[in-house]
Amino acid sequence: MMTFRHIISFFLFVLATCLGYQVTLSAISKIAMKKVDARFKARGLPVNQFGPPLKITAENQTVVRSSPDLAYSICRIDLSNGPVEVRGGVWEGYSSLTIFDENTDAIFVTSLNENDDAVRGVIISPYKFISLSFQNSGLDKRIIKSDFAIALIRRLAPDEESYDRAKLAAKDDVCKLFTTQ
Amino acid sequence: MRLSTFFFIFGAILLGLICGAGYALLSTGSFSGFSGKDRLELGPWTADLTIGSTATDAKTRAMVARRGILALPQSEAIYFTAFKDSEGRTLKESCSYMLDMSGLNFVEWWSLTIYDEDGFLPKNTQANWSVSSAQLPYNTASQVILTPESQSLKLANFLPLENTRMPNLLLRFYKPDLARVKNLTENDLPTIERIECRGSE
């Protein structure tokens, strides 16, 4: 026989199921980003600095569904000491600079193509440093909740010759603590 | 409240949390195409136009985080995935397939890449995982062949399925014309035609 105890328990069960579902979905993205960051760290990539562009093969892949046609440059962004400035060197073919937040969302994306009239950089800042002046930097700005983000530059480089040129273009990539100086 | 009632209610809450978490893990673990509200399903190909953006629903975000993290938003790229051929049969390593890419004249740049069941590039003799519009310029006979055989030569329009457990395909459109993409029909995307299979297929 259904008692008050059973009815309350049933409703709490349904409520807890929905809660557990939503909390887990949210946690999956954050954990996946932390895992990706840990893999980049294990590869020797420092924080607030772009590593050399990498062409993905079966031997060096660490992120699922990477493209073997692109040269990837990665910067692990640490905002614990203040805002970080990210810029990309121009590229003649398809290219993009993307900033991903801790939820895996692309909070900024721009083209690095020489023919595109785009701002090729951004200042990323956590809330606690929001009072700093970003004016006159000529860059876009994004405020995020956490101290962690990943910057990813993609340059279309399907062959060795274009990959060599991508390595040269990547020398103009910048990822560093932002200063007003 | 009696102690037994407390434990009964506590047990129901705990069980609910476990069931919710378990369902979230199960429903995002085996990626077999997109399922979000802005999903496009065109023949064997599926895409989700909200990937990478803050507009992505929680389930799609979690699924992509596990199976295709750091994806570009729709303004930069559209990703179509295929796990089956055009007749709805699961793609197999032991079969050969033909894809007709000649209809893709509406995109500036496309690439077709093979991945294994875990979403990684398979180890193959020729280190050959993708074909792009740069290698296969648009013409009326642009065909890509997926073959179970390892290749002795790296050919522009051949992709080996060698060492590719449960192969799946990712068709990328870079800098897509979004209005055009949203109005695509099944006929605009390549058909995946099974040619033959080895063994008892």
Coordinates of C-alpha atoms in Angstrom, one line a residue:
Chain A
M1 CA 0.0 0.0 0.0
M2 CA 1.3 3.5 -1.0
T3 CA 2.1 5.6 2.1
F4 CA 3.1 9.2 2.5
R5 CA 6.7 8.0 2.9
H6 CA 6.6 6.3 -0.5
I7 CA 5.1 9.3 -2.3
I8 CA 7.7 11.7 -0.8
S9 CA 10.5 9.2 -1.6
F10 CA 9.4 8.8 -5.1
F11 CA 9.3 12.6 -5.8
L12 CA 12.7 13.0 -4.1
F13 CA 14.0 10.2 -6.3
V14 CA 12.8 11.9 -9.5
L15 CA 14.2 15.2 -8.3
A16 CA 17.6 13.7 -7.4
T17 CA 17.7 11.9 -10.8
C18 CA 17.3 15.1 -12.7
L19 CA 19.9 16.8 -10.4
G20 CA 22.4 14.0 -10.8
Y21 CA 21.9 14.1 -14.6
Q22 CA 22.4 17.9 -14.9
V23 CA 25.3 18.1 -12.5
T24 CA 27.1 15.2 -14.2
L25 CA 26.6 16.7 -17.7
S26 CA 28.1 19.9 -16.5
A27 CA 31.0 18.1 -14.8
I28 CA 31.8 16.1 -17.9
S29 CA 32.8 19.2 -19.9
K30 CA 34.9 20.6 -17.1
I31 CA 36.7 17.3 -16.4
A32 CA 37.3 16.8 -20.2
M33 CA 39.0 20.2 -20.4
K34 CA 41.1 19.5 -17.4
K35 CA 42.2 16.2 -19.0
V36 CA 43.1 17.9 -22.2
D37 CA 45.1 20.5 -20.3
A38 CA 46.9 17.7 -18.4
R39 CA 47.8 16.1 -21.7
F40 CA 49.1 19.3 -23.1
K41 CA 51.1 19.8 -19.9
A42 CA 52.5 16.3 -20.2
R43 CA 53.6 17.1 -23.7
G44 CA 55.7 19.9 -22.2
L45 CA 53.6 22.9 -23.1
P46 CA 54.1 25.8 -20.6
V47 CA 51.4 28.2 -19.5
N48 CA 50.9 31.5 -21.2
Q49 CA 53.1 30.7 -24.1
F50 CA 52.4 29.1 -27.5
G51 CA 54.1 25.8 -28.2
P52 CA 55.5 25.1 -31.7
P53 CA 52.8 24.3 -34.3
L54 CA 52.0 20.6 -34.4
K55 CA 50.8 18.5 -37.3
I56 CA 48.6 15.6 -36.0
T57 CA 49.4 12.0 -36.8
A58 CA 48.4 8.7 -35.4
E59 CA 51.5 8.7 -33.3
N60 CA 51.3 12.1 -31.6
Q61 CA 47.5 12.7 -31.2
T62 CA 46.2 13.5 -27.8
V63 CA 42.8 15.0 -28.6
V64 CA 40.0 13.1 -30.2
R65 CA 39.0 14.0 -33.8
S66 CA 42.0 16.2 -34.5
S67 CA 42.5 17.1 -38.1
P68 CA 45.7 15.9 -39.9
D69 CA 45.3 18.8 -42.4
L70 CA 45.9 21.5 -39.8
A71 CA 48.9 22.9 -38.0
Y72 CA 47.8 23.4 -34.3
S73 CA 49.4 25.9 -32.0
I74 CA 48.3 25.7 -28.4
C75 CA 48.6 28.0 -25.4
R76 CA 47.5 26.9 -21.9
I77 CA 46.1 30.1 -20.4
D78 CA 46.6 30.7 -16.6
L79 CA 44.8 33.8 -15.4
S80 CA 45.7 33.5 -11.8
N81 CA 48.3 36.3 -12.1
G82 CA 46.1 38.6 -14.3
P83 CA 44.8 39.0 -17.8
V84 CA 46.5 37.3 -20.7
E85 CA 46.9 38.7 -24.2
V86 CA 46.6 36.3 -27.1
R87 CA 47.4 37.1 -30.7
G88 CA 48.0 35.1 -33.8
G89 CA 50.4 35.7 -36.8
V90 CA 48.7 36.1 -40.2
W91 CA 48.3 33.2 -42.5
E92 CA 47.5 33.0 -46.2
G93 CA 44.9 30.2 -46.1
Y94 CA 42.2 29.1 -43.7
S95 CA 43.1 29.9 -40.1
S96 CA 41.5 30.7 -36.8
L97 CA 42.4 31.7 -33.3
T98 CA 39.9 30.3 -30.7
I99 CA 39.7 30.6 -27.0
F100 CA 37.9 27.8 -25.1
D101 CA 36.7 28.3 -21.5
E102 CA 36.5 25.7 -18.8
N103 CA 33.1 24.5 -20.2
T104 CA 34.6 23.8 -23.6
D105 CA 32.7 26.8 -25.1
A106 CA 34.4 28.9 -27.7
I107 CA 34.2 32.3 -26.1
F108 CA 36.3 34.0 -28.8
V109 CA 37.1 33.1 -32.4
T110 CA 38.7 35.2 -35.1
S111 CA 40.4 34.7 -38.5
L112 CA 44.1 35.1 -39.0
N113 CA 43.8 35.2 -42.7
E114 CA 45.7 38.1 -44.3
N115 CA 42.7 39.1 -46.4
D116 CA 40.2 39.2 -43.5
D117 CA 39.7 42.6 -41.8
A118 CA 39.6 41.0 -38.3
V119 CA 41.0 41.8 -34.9
R120 CA 43.7 39.1 -34.6
G121 CA 43.9 39.1 -30.9
V122 CA 42.1 39.2 -27.6
I123 CA 42.7 39.9 -23.9
I124 CA 41.2 37.3 -21.6
S125 CA 40.6 38.3 -18.0
P126 CA 39.0 36.7 -15.0
Y127 CA 36.4 38.7 -13.0
K128 CA 38.8 39.6 -10.2
F129 CA 41.0 41.7 -12.6
I130 CA 38.1 43.4 -14.4
S131 CA 39.1 46.8 -13.1
L132 CA 42.3 46.8 -15.1
S133 CA 42.2 49.1 -18.0
F134 CA 42.2 47.3 -21.4
Q135 CA 41.6 50.5 -23.4
N136 CA 43.7 51.3 -26.4
S137 CA 45.1 47.8 -26.6
G138 CA 43.5 47.4 -30.1
L139 CA 42.4 44.0 -29.1
D140 CA 39.1 42.4 -28.3
K141 CA 38.3 41.6 -24.6
R142 CA 36.6 38.6 -22.9
I143 CA 35.8 38.2 -19.2
I144 CA 35.6 34.7 -17.9
K145 CA 34.6 33.1 -14.6
S146 CA 37.6 30.8 -14.0
D147 CA 41.4 31.2 -14.1
F148 CA 41.7 28.6 -16.9
A149 CA 41.3 28.6 -20.7
I150 CA 42.9 27.2 -23.8
A151 CA 43.9 29.1 -26.9
L152 CA 44.1 27.2 -30.1
I153 CA 45.3 28.4 -33.5
R154 CA 44.5 26.3 -36.5
R155 CA 46.3 26.9 -39.8
L156 CA 45.3 24.9 -42.9
A157 CA 48.5 23.1 -43.8
P158 CA 47.7 19.8 -45.6
D159 CA 51.2 19.2 -46.9
E160 CA 54.8 19.5 -45.6
E161 CA 55.5 22.6 -47.6
S162 CA 52.6 24.6 -46.1
Y163 CA 53.4 23.2 -42.7
D164 CA 56.9 24.6 -42.9
R165 CA 55.4 28.0 -43.8
A166 CA 52.9 27.6 -40.8
K167 CA 55.9 27.2 -38.5
L168 CA 57.3 30.5 -39.7
A169 CA 53.9 32.3 -39.3
A170 CA 53.6 30.9 -35.8
K171 CA 56.7 32.9 -34.7
D172 CA 54.3 35.9 -34.6
D173 CA 51.9 34.1 -32.2
V174 CA 51.7 35.7 -28.8
C175 CA 50.3 34.4 -25.5
K176 CA 51.5 36.3 -22.5
L177 CA 50.5 38.2 -19.4
F178 CA 48.9 41.5 -20.4
T179 CA 50.6 44.6 -19.3
T180 CA 49.6 48.2 -20.0
Q181 CA 53.2 49.2 -20.8
Chain B
M1 CA 10.7 11.2 11.9
R2 CA 11.5 7.5 12.5
L3 CA 15.0 6.3 11.6
S4 CA 13.7 3.8 9.1
T5 CA 11.8 6.6 7.2
F6 CA 14.9 8.7 7.2
F7 CA 17.0 5.9 5.7
F8 CA 14.2 5.2 3.1
I9 CA 14.1 8.8 1.9
F10 CA 17.9 9.1 2.0
G11 CA 18.2 5.9 0.0
A12 CA 15.7 7.2 -2.6
I13 CA 17.7 10.5 -3.0
L14 CA 21.0 8.6 -3.3
L15 CA 19.6 6.1 -5.8
G16 CA 18.2 9.0 -7.8
L17 CA 21.6 10.8 -7.9
I18 CA 23.3 7.6 -9.0
C19 CA 20.7 6.9 -11.7
G20 CA 20.9 10.5 -13.0
A21 CA 24.7 10.5 -13.1
G22 CA 24.8 7.0 -14.7
Y23 CA 22.3 8.0 -17.4
A24 CA 24.3 11.2 -18.2
L25 CA 27.5 9.1 -18.5
L26 CA 25.9 6.4 -20.6
S27 CA 24.0 8.8 -22.9
T28 CA 27.1 10.8 -23.7
G29 CA 29.7 8.0 -23.8
S30 CA 29.0 6.3 -27.1
F31 CA 29.0 9.0 -29.7
S32 CA 27.1 7.9 -32.8
G33 CA 26.1 11.2 -34.3
F34 CA 24.7 14.4 -32.9
S35 CA 21.3 14.7 -31.1
G36 CA 20.9 18.4 -30.1
K37 CA 18.0 20.6 -31.0
D38 CA 19.8 22.2 -33.9
R39 CA 20.8 18.8 -35.4
L40 CA 21.0 18.3 -39.2
E41 CA 20.4 14.8 -40.4
L42 CA 21.0 14.3 -44.1
G43 CA 21.2 10.7 -45.2
P44 CA 24.1 9.1 -43.3
W45 CA 25.5 12.5 -42.2
T46 CA 24.6 14.3 -39.0
A47 CA 25.8 17.7 -37.7
D48 CA 24.9 20.0 -34.8
L49 CA 25.1 23.7 -35.6
T50 CA 25.5 24.8 -32.0
I51 CA 28.7 22.9 -31.3
G52 CA 31.4 25.0 -29.7
S53 CA 29.1 27.9 -28.8
T54 CA 27.5 28.8 -25.5
A55 CA 24.2 28.0 -27.1
T56 CA 25.0 24.3 -27.1
D57 CA 22.7 22.2 -24.9
A58 CA 24.3 20.5 -21.9
K59 CA 24.1 17.0 -23.4
T60 CA 25.6 17.9 -26.8
R61 CA 28.4 19.9 -25.0
A62 CA 29.2 16.9 -22.8
M63 CA 29.1 14.5 -25.8
V64 CA 31.4 16.7 -27.8
A65 CA 33.7 17.1 -24.8
R66 CA 34.1 13.3 -24.7
R67 CA 34.3 12.7 -28.4
G68 CA 35.4 15.9 -30.2
I69 CA 36.6 18.5 -27.7
L70 CA 37.9 21.9 -28.9
A71 CA 35.5 22.0 -31.9
L72 CA 35.0 25.2 -33.8
P73 CA 31.7 27.1 -33.7
Q74 CA 29.5 27.1 -36.8
S75 CA 30.8 30.5 -38.1
E76 CA 34.2 28.8 -38.6
A77 CA 33.4 25.1 -39.4
I78 CA 30.6 22.7 -39.7
Y79 CA 31.2 19.0 -38.8
F80 CA 29.2 16.3 -40.4
T81 CA 29.8 12.8 -39.0
A82 CA 28.8 9.4 -40.5
F83 CA 28.8 6.1 -38.8
K84 CA 26.7 4.3 -41.5
D85 CA 26.6 4.0 -45.2
S86 CA 23.8 5.5 -47.3
E87 CA 21.7 2.3 -46.8
G88 CA 22.0 2.5 -43.0
R89 CA 24.6 -0.2 -42.6
T90 CA 27.3 0.4 -40.0
L91 CA 30.6 1.2 -41.7
K92 CA 33.1 -1.7 -41.5
E93 CA 36.8 -2.0 -41.7
S94 CA 36.5 -5.0 -44.0
C95 CA 34.4 -3.2 -46.6
S96 CA 35.2 -0.7 -49.4
Y97 CA 33.1 2.4 -50.0
M98 CA 32.8 5.1 -52.6
L99 CA 31.9 8.7 -51.8
D100 CA 30.9 11.1 -54.6
M101 CA 32.2 14.5 -53.5
S102 CA 31.3 16.3 -56.8
G103 CA 28.3 18.0 -55.2
L104 CA 30.4 19.9 -52.7
N105 CA 31.0 22.9 -55.0
F106 CA 29.2 25.2 -52.5
V107 CA 32.0 25.1 -49.9
E108 CA 35.3 26.9 -50.1
W109 CA 37.2 24.1 -48.5
W110 CA 36.2 20.7 -47.2
S111 CA 38.1 17.7 -45.8
L112 CA 37.0 14.1 -45.2
T113 CA 38.8 12.3 -42.4
I114 CA 38.6 8.7 -41.1
Y115 CA 38.7 7.9 -37.4
D116 CA 38.4 4.7 -35.4
E117 CA 35.8 3.9 -32.8
D118 CA 37.6 6.0 -30.1
G119 CA 37.8 9.0 -32.4
F120 CA 41.5 8.7 -33.1
L121 CA 43.4 8.5 -36.4
P122 CA 44.1 4.8 -37.1
K123 CA 47.7 3.7 -37.7
N124 CA 48.0 2.9 -41.4
T125 CA 50.9 2.2 -43.6
Q126 CA 50.8 5.4 -45.7
A127 CA 49.9 7.7 -42.8
N128 CA 46.9 8.7 -44.8
W129 CA 43.8 9.8 -43.0
S130 CA 42.2 12.5 -45.0
V131 CA 41.2 13.9 -48.4
S132 CA 40.5 17.5 -49.0
S133 CA 39.2 19.8 -51.7
A134 CA 42.8 20.9 -52.2
Q135 CA 43.9 17.4 -53.2
L136 CA 40.6 16.6 -55.1
P137 CA 39.6 19.8 -56.9
Y138 CA 36.0 20.1 -57.8
N139 CA 35.0 18.3 -61.0
T140 CA 32.1 16.1 -62.0
A141 CA 34.0 12.9 -61.2
S142 CA 35.4 13.7 -57.7
Q143 CA 35.2 10.4 -55.9
V144 CA 36.8 9.1 -52.7
I145 CA 37.4 5.4 -52.2
L146 CA 37.6 3.9 -48.8
T147 CA 39.4 0.6 -49.0
P148 CA 40.2 -2.2 -46.5
E149 CA 43.5 -2.8 -48.3
S150 CA 46.7 -1.2 -47.1
Q151 CA 48.1 1.0 -49.8
S152 CA 51.6 0.7 -51.3
L153 CA 51.2 4.2 -52.8
K154 CA 49.6 7.2 -51.3
L155 CA 46.8 8.1 -53.8
A156 CA 44.9 11.4 -53.6
N157 CA 41.4 9.9 -53.5
F158 CA 42.0 6.7 -51.6
L159 CA 41.7 6.3 -47.9
P160 CA 42.7 3.0 -46.3
L161 CA 40.5 1.5 -43.5
E162 CA 43.5 -0.6 -42.4
N163 CA 43.6 -0.9 -38.6
T164 CA 40.3 1.1 -38.3
R165 CA 38.0 -0.6 -35.8
M166 CA 34.5 0.6 -36.3
P167 CA 35.4 3.4 -38.8
N168 CA 33.6 6.7 -38.8
L169 CA 33.9 9.7 -41.1
L170 CA 34.1 13.4 -40.3
L171 CA 33.4 15.8 -43.1
R172 CA 34.5 19.3 -42.3
F173 CA 33.4 22.5 -44.1
Y174 CA 35.5 25.5 -43.2
K175 CA 34.1 29.0 -43.4
P176 CA 30.7 27.7 -44.5
D177 CA 27.9 29.7 -46.0
L178 CA 25.5 29.1 -43.1
A179 CA 22.4 30.1 -45.0
R180 CA 23.3 27.5 -47.6
V181 CA 24.2 24.9 -45.0
K182 CA 20.9 25.2 -43.2
N183 CA 19.1 24.6 -46.4
L184 CA 21.1 21.6 -47.5
T185 CA 19.3 18.5 -48.6
E186 CA 20.4 14.9 -48.5
N187 CA 21.3 15.2 -52.2
D188 CA 23.9 17.9 -51.5
L189 CA 26.1 15.7 -49.4
P190 CA 28.1 12.7 -50.6
T191 CA 26.5 9.4 -50.7
I192 CA 28.4 6.6 -49.0
E193 CA 28.0 3.6 -51.3
R194 CA 29.3 0.2 -50.2
I195 CA 31.1 -1.5 -53.0
E196 CA 32.1 -4.9 -51.5
C197 CA 33.2 -6.6 -48.3
R198 CA 35.8 -9.2 -47.6
G199 CA 35.0 -12.5 -46.0
S200 CA 31.5 -13.4 -45.0
E201 CA 29.9 -9.9 -45.3

